[in-house]
Tab-separated table of C-alpha atoms and ligand atoms in Angstrom:
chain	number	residue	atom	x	y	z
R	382	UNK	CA	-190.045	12.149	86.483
R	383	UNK	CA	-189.059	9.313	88.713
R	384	UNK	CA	-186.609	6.278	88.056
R	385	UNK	CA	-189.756	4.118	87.899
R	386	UNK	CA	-190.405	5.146	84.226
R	387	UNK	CA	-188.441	2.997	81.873
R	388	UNK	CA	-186.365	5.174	79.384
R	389	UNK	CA	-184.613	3.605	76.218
R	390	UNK	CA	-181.393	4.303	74.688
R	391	UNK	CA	-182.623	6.886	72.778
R	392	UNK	CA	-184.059	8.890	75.371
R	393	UNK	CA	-180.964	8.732	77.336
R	394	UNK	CA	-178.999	9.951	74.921
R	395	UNK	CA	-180.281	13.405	74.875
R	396	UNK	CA	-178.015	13.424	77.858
R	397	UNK	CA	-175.043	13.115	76.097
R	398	UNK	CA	-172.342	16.084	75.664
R	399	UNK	CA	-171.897	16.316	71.990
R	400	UNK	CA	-168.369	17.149	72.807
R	401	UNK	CA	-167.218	13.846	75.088
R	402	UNK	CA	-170.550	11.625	74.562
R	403	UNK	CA	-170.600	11.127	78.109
R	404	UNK	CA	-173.561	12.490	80.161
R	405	UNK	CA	-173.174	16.368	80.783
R	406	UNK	CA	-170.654	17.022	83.656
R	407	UNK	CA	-172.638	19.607	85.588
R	408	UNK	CA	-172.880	22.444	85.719
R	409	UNK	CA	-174.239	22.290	82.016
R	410	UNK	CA	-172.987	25.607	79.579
R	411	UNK	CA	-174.898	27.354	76.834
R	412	UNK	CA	-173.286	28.984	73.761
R	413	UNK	CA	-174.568	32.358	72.585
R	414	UNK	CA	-176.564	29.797	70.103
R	415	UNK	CA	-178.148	27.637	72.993
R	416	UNK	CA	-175.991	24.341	72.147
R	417	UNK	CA	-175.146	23.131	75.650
R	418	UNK	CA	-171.526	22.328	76.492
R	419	UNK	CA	-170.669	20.064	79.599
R	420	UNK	CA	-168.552	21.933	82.085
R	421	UNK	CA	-165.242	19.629	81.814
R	422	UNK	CA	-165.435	20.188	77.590
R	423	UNK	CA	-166.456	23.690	78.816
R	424	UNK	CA	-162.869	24.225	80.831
R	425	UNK	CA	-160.805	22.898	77.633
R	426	UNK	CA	-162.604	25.216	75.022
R	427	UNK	CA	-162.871	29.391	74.337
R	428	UNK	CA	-166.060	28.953	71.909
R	429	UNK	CA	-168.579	26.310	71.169
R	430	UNK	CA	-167.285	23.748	70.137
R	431	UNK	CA	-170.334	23.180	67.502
R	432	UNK	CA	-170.709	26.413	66.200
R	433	UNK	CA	-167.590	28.608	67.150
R	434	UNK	CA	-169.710	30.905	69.006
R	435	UNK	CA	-168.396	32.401	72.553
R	436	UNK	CA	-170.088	30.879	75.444
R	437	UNK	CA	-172.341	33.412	76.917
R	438	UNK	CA	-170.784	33.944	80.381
R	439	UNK	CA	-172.969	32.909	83.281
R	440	UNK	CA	-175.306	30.953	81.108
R	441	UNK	CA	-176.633	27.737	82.454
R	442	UNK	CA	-179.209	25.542	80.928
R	443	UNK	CA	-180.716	25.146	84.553
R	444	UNK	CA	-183.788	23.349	83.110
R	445	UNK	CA	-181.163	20.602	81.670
R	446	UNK	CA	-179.712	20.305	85.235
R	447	UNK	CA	-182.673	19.830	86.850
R	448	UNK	CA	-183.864	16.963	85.196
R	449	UNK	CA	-180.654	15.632	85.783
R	450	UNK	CA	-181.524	15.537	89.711
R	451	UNK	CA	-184.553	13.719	88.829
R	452	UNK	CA	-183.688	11.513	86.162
R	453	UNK	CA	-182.180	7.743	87.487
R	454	UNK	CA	-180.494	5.211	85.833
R	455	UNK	CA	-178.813	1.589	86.900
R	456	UNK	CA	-174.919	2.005	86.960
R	457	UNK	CA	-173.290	0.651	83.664
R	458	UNK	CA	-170.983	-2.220	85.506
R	459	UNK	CA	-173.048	-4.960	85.287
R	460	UNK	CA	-172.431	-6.213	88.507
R	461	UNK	CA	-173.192	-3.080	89.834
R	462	UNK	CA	-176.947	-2.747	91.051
R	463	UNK	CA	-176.838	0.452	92.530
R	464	UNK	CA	-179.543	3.347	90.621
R	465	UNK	CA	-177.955	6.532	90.421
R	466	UNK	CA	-179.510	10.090	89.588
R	467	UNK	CA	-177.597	11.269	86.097
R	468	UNK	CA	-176.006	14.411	88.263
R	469	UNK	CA	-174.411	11.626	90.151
R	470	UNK	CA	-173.330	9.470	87.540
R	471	UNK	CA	-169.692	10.465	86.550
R	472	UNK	CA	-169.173	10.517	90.834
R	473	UNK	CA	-170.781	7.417	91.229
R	474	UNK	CA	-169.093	5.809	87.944
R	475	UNK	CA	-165.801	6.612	89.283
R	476	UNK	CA	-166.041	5.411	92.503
R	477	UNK	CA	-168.197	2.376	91.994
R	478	UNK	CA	-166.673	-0.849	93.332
R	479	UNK	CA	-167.837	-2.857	89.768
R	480	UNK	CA	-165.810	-0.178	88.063
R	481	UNK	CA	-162.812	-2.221	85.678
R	482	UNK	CA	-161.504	1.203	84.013
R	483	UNK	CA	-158.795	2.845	83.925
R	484	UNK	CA	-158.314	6.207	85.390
R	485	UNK	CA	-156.963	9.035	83.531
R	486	UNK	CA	-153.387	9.984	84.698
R	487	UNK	CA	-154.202	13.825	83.652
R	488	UNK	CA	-157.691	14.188	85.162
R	489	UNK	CA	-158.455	11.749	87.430
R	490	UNK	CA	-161.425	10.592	85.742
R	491	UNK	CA	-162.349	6.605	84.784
R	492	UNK	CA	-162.418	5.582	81.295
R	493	UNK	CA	-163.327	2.590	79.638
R	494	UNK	CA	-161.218	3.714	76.383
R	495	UNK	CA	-158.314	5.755	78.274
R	496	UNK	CA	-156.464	5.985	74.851
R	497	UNK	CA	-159.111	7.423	73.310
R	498	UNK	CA	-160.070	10.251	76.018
R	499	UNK	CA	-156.003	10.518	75.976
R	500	UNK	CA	-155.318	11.828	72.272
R	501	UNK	CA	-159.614	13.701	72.191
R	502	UNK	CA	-159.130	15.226	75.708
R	503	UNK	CA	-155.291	16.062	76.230
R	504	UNK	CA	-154.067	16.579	73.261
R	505	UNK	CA	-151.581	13.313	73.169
R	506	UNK	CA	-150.749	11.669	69.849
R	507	UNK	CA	-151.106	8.531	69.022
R	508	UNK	CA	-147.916	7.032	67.182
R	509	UNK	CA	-147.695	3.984	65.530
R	510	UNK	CA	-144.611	2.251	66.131
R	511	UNK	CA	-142.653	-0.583	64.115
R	512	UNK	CA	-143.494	-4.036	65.626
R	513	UNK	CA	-140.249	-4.032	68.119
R	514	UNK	CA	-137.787	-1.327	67.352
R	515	UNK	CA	-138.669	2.531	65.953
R	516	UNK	CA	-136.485	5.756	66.369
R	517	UNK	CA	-138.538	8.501	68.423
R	518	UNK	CA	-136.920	12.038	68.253
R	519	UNK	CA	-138.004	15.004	71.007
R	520	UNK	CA	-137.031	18.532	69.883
R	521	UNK	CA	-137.263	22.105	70.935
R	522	UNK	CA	-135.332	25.052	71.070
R	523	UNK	CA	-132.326	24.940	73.005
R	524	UNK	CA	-134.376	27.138	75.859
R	525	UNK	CA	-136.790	24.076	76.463
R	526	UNK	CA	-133.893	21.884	77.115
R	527	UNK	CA	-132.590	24.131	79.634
R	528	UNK	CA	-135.592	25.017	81.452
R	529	UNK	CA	-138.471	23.151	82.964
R	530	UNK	CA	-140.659	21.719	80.139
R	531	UNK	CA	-143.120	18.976	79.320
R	532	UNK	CA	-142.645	17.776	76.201
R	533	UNK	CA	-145.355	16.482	73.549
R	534	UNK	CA	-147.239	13.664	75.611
R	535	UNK	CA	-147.321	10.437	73.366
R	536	UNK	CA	-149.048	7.031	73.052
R	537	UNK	CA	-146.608	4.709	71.119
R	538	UNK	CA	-148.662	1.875	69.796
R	539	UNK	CA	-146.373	-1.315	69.186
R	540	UNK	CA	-149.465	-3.676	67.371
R	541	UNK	CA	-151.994	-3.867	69.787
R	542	UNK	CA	-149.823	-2.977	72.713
R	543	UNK	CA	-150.137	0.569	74.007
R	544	UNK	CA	-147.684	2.766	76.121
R	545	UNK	CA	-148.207	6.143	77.270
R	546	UNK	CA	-145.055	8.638	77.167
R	547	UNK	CA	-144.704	11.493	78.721
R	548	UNK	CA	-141.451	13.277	79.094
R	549	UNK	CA	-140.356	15.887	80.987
R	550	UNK	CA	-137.251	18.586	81.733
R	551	UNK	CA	-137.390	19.321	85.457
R	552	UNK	CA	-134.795	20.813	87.174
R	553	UNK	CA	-132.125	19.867	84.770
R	554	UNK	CA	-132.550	16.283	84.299
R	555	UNK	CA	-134.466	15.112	81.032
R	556	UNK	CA	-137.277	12.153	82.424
R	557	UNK	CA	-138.822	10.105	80.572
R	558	UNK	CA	-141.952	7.995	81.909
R	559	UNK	CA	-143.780	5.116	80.236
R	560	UNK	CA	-146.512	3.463	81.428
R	561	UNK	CA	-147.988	0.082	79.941
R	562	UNK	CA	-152.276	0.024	79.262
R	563	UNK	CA	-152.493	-3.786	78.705
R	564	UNK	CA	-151.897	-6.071	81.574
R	565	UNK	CA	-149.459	-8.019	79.790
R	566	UNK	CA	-145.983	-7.159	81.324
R	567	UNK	CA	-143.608	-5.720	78.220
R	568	UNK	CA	-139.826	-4.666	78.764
R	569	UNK	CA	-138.596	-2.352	76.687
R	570	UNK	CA	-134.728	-0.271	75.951
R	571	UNK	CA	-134.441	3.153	74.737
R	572	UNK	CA	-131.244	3.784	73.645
R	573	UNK	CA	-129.663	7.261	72.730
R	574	UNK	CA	-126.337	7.542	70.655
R	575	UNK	CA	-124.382	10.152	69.194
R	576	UNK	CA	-122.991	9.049	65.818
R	577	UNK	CA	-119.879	10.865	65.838
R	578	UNK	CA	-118.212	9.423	69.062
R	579	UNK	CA	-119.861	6.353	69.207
R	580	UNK	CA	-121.311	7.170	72.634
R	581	UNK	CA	-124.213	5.631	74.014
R	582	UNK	CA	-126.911	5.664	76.496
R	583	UNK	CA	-129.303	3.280	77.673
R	584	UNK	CA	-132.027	2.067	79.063
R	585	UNK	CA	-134.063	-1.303	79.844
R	586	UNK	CA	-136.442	-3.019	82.013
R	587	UNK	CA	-139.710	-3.889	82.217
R	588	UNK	CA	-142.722	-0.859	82.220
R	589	UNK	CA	-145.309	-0.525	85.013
R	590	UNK	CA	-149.211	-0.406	84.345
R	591	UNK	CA	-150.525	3.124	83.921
R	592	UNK	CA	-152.587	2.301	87.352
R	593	UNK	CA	-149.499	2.805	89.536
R	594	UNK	CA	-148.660	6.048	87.607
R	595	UNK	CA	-147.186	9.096	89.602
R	596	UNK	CA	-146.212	12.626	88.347
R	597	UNK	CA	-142.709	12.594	88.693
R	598	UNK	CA	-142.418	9.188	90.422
R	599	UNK	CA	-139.258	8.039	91.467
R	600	UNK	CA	-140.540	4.132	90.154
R	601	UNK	CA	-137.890	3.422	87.329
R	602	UNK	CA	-137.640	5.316	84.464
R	603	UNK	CA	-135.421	6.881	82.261
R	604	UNK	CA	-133.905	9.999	83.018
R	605	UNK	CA	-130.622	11.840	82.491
R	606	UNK	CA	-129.232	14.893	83.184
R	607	UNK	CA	-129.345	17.831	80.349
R	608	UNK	CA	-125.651	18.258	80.862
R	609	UNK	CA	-124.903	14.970	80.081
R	610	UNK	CA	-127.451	14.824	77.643
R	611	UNK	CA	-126.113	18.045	75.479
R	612	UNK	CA	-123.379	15.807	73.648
R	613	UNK	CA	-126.497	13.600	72.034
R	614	UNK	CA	-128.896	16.618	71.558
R	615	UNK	CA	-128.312	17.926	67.926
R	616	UNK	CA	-129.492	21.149	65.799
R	617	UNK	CA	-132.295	19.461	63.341
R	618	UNK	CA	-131.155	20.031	59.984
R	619	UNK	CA	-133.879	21.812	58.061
R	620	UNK	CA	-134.844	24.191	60.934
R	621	UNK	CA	-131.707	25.970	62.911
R	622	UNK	CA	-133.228	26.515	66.138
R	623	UNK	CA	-134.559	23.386	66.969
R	624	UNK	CA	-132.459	21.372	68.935
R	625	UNK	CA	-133.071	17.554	68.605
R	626	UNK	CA	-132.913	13.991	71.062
R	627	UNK	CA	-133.313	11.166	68.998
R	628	UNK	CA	-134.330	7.988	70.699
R	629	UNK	CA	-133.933	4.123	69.619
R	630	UNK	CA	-136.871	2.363	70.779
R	631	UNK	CA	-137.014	-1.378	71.385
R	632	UNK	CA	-140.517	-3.427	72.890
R	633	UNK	CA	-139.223	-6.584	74.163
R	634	UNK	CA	-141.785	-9.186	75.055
R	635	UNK	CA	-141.005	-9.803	78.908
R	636	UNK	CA	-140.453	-14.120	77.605
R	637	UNK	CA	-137.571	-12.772	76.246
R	638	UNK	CA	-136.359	-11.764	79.309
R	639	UNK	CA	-137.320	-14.807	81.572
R	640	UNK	CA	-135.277	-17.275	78.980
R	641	UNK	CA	-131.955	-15.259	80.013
R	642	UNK	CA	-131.395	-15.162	83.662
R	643	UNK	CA	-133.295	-12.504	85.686
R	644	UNK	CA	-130.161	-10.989	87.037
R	645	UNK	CA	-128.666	-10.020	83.959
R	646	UNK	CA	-131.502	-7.052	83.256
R	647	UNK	CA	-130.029	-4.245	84.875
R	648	UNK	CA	-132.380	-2.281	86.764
R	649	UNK	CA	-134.786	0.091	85.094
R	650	UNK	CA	-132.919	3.125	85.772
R	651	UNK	CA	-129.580	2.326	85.379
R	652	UNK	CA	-127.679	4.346	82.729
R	653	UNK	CA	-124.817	3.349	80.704
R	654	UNK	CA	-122.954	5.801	79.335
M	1364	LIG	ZN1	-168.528	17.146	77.422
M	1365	LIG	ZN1	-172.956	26.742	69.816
M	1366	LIG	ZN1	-171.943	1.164	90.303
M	1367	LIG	ZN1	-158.489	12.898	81.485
């Protein structure tokens, strides 16, 4: 076949993992049944997904990949005009200059819907929040706050306004990292108190766009150390061993901020205690 033919939809989508919907990653995977699996929903799964069969190790569906080396198709940014062989598409799709997506802070790949590959790829939840203020809780056994541990990764949805949360122990100090999806800039306080003493902790300043995300950056964010933390961390009531942080959110549009003087935000990661 040559990129001369024109294909429609249709015929393109026999291309399609029926895993991700995105055409196969190569190499493509067969199941004992002979459903093919792309190999990036191949890495993330024990059995076929489709019929809970184990994959049959070793077996391609070569005949798939070739036509993938023949097969062309016009990149999908419109501006784009480059015509790109299907085993080069997610290379070329990632790279191309055209490309307005976001890449995936986990696996490096470009998505269109980041949120969506997010909670059906890696296993983060997607939490709906009250419009500006919500109490978020993280709890484990006492071990996890003592040792090195990532904690449940979470998208906290304020309206139509995304954030992605990830939070991590490392090397005693509790992080927390949150990284905005929309362009729009958005401040935001977390706030941790402990009811009997009155104590308090916080947080505020304004989130950077999940495009400048790091793994363990040292940009602003919240972090503490467990020690100090421990006062704040309490046993959960209905089960004994889990040990519990309970966080006051608050999503402050960043107007709010610019009517007050500038000066008066304190910077991102300055705690109060
Ligand atoms: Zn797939
Ligand atoms: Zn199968
Ligand atoms: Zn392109
Ligand atoms: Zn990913």
């Amino acid at each position: 076949m040559t990129s001369d033919l024109n294909f429609n939809s249709a015929f393109y989508e026999q291309f399609e993992c029926p895993i991700c919907f995105e055409y196969f990653k190569l190499p493509i995977h067969l199941c004992s049944l002979g459903h093919s699996i792309c190999n990036r929903c191949k890495e993330r799964s024990r059995n076929c997904p489709q019929c809970r069969q184990p994959f049959v190790q070793n077996s391609r569906n070569i005949s798939l990949e070739k036509m993938f080396e023949q097969i062309s198709k016009r990149c999908k940014f419109t501006e784009c005009s480059s015509e790109v062989t299907l085993d080069q598409w997610h290379n070329h799709q990632s790279e191309c200059q055209y490309n307005p997506n976001l890449k995936c802070l986990e696996c490096g790949s470009s998505e269109e819907f980041l949120i969506n590959h997010l909670v059906r790829n890696h296993e983060y939840k997607e939490i709906s929040m009250e419009q500006n203020e919500c109490l978020r809780s993280f709890s484990g056994p006492m071990a996890s706050w003592h040792s090195n541990t990532e904690w449940p990764k979470g998208i906290w949805k304020f309206g139509e306004e995304y954030l992605v949360v990830k939070a991590k122990t490392h090397s005693g100090v509790f992080h927390v990292y949150l990284y905005r999806i929309s362009k729009n800039l958005t401040a935001i306080s977390l706030e941790i108190t402990n009811q009997d003493t009155g104590s308090c902790i916080k947080f505020k300043g304004d989130i950077p766009h999940i495009s400048d995300y790091i793994d363990l950056s040292t940009n602003p964010h919240f972090n503490c150390e467990i020690k100090q933390l421990m006062t704040f961390i309490k046993v959960q009531e209905d089960e004994q061993d889990t040990y519990k942080l309970s966080v006051k959110v608050k999503k402050k549009d960043i107007g709010m901020y610019i009517e007050e003087p500038i000066m008066e935000v304190p910077p991102l990661n300055d705690i109060e205690i």
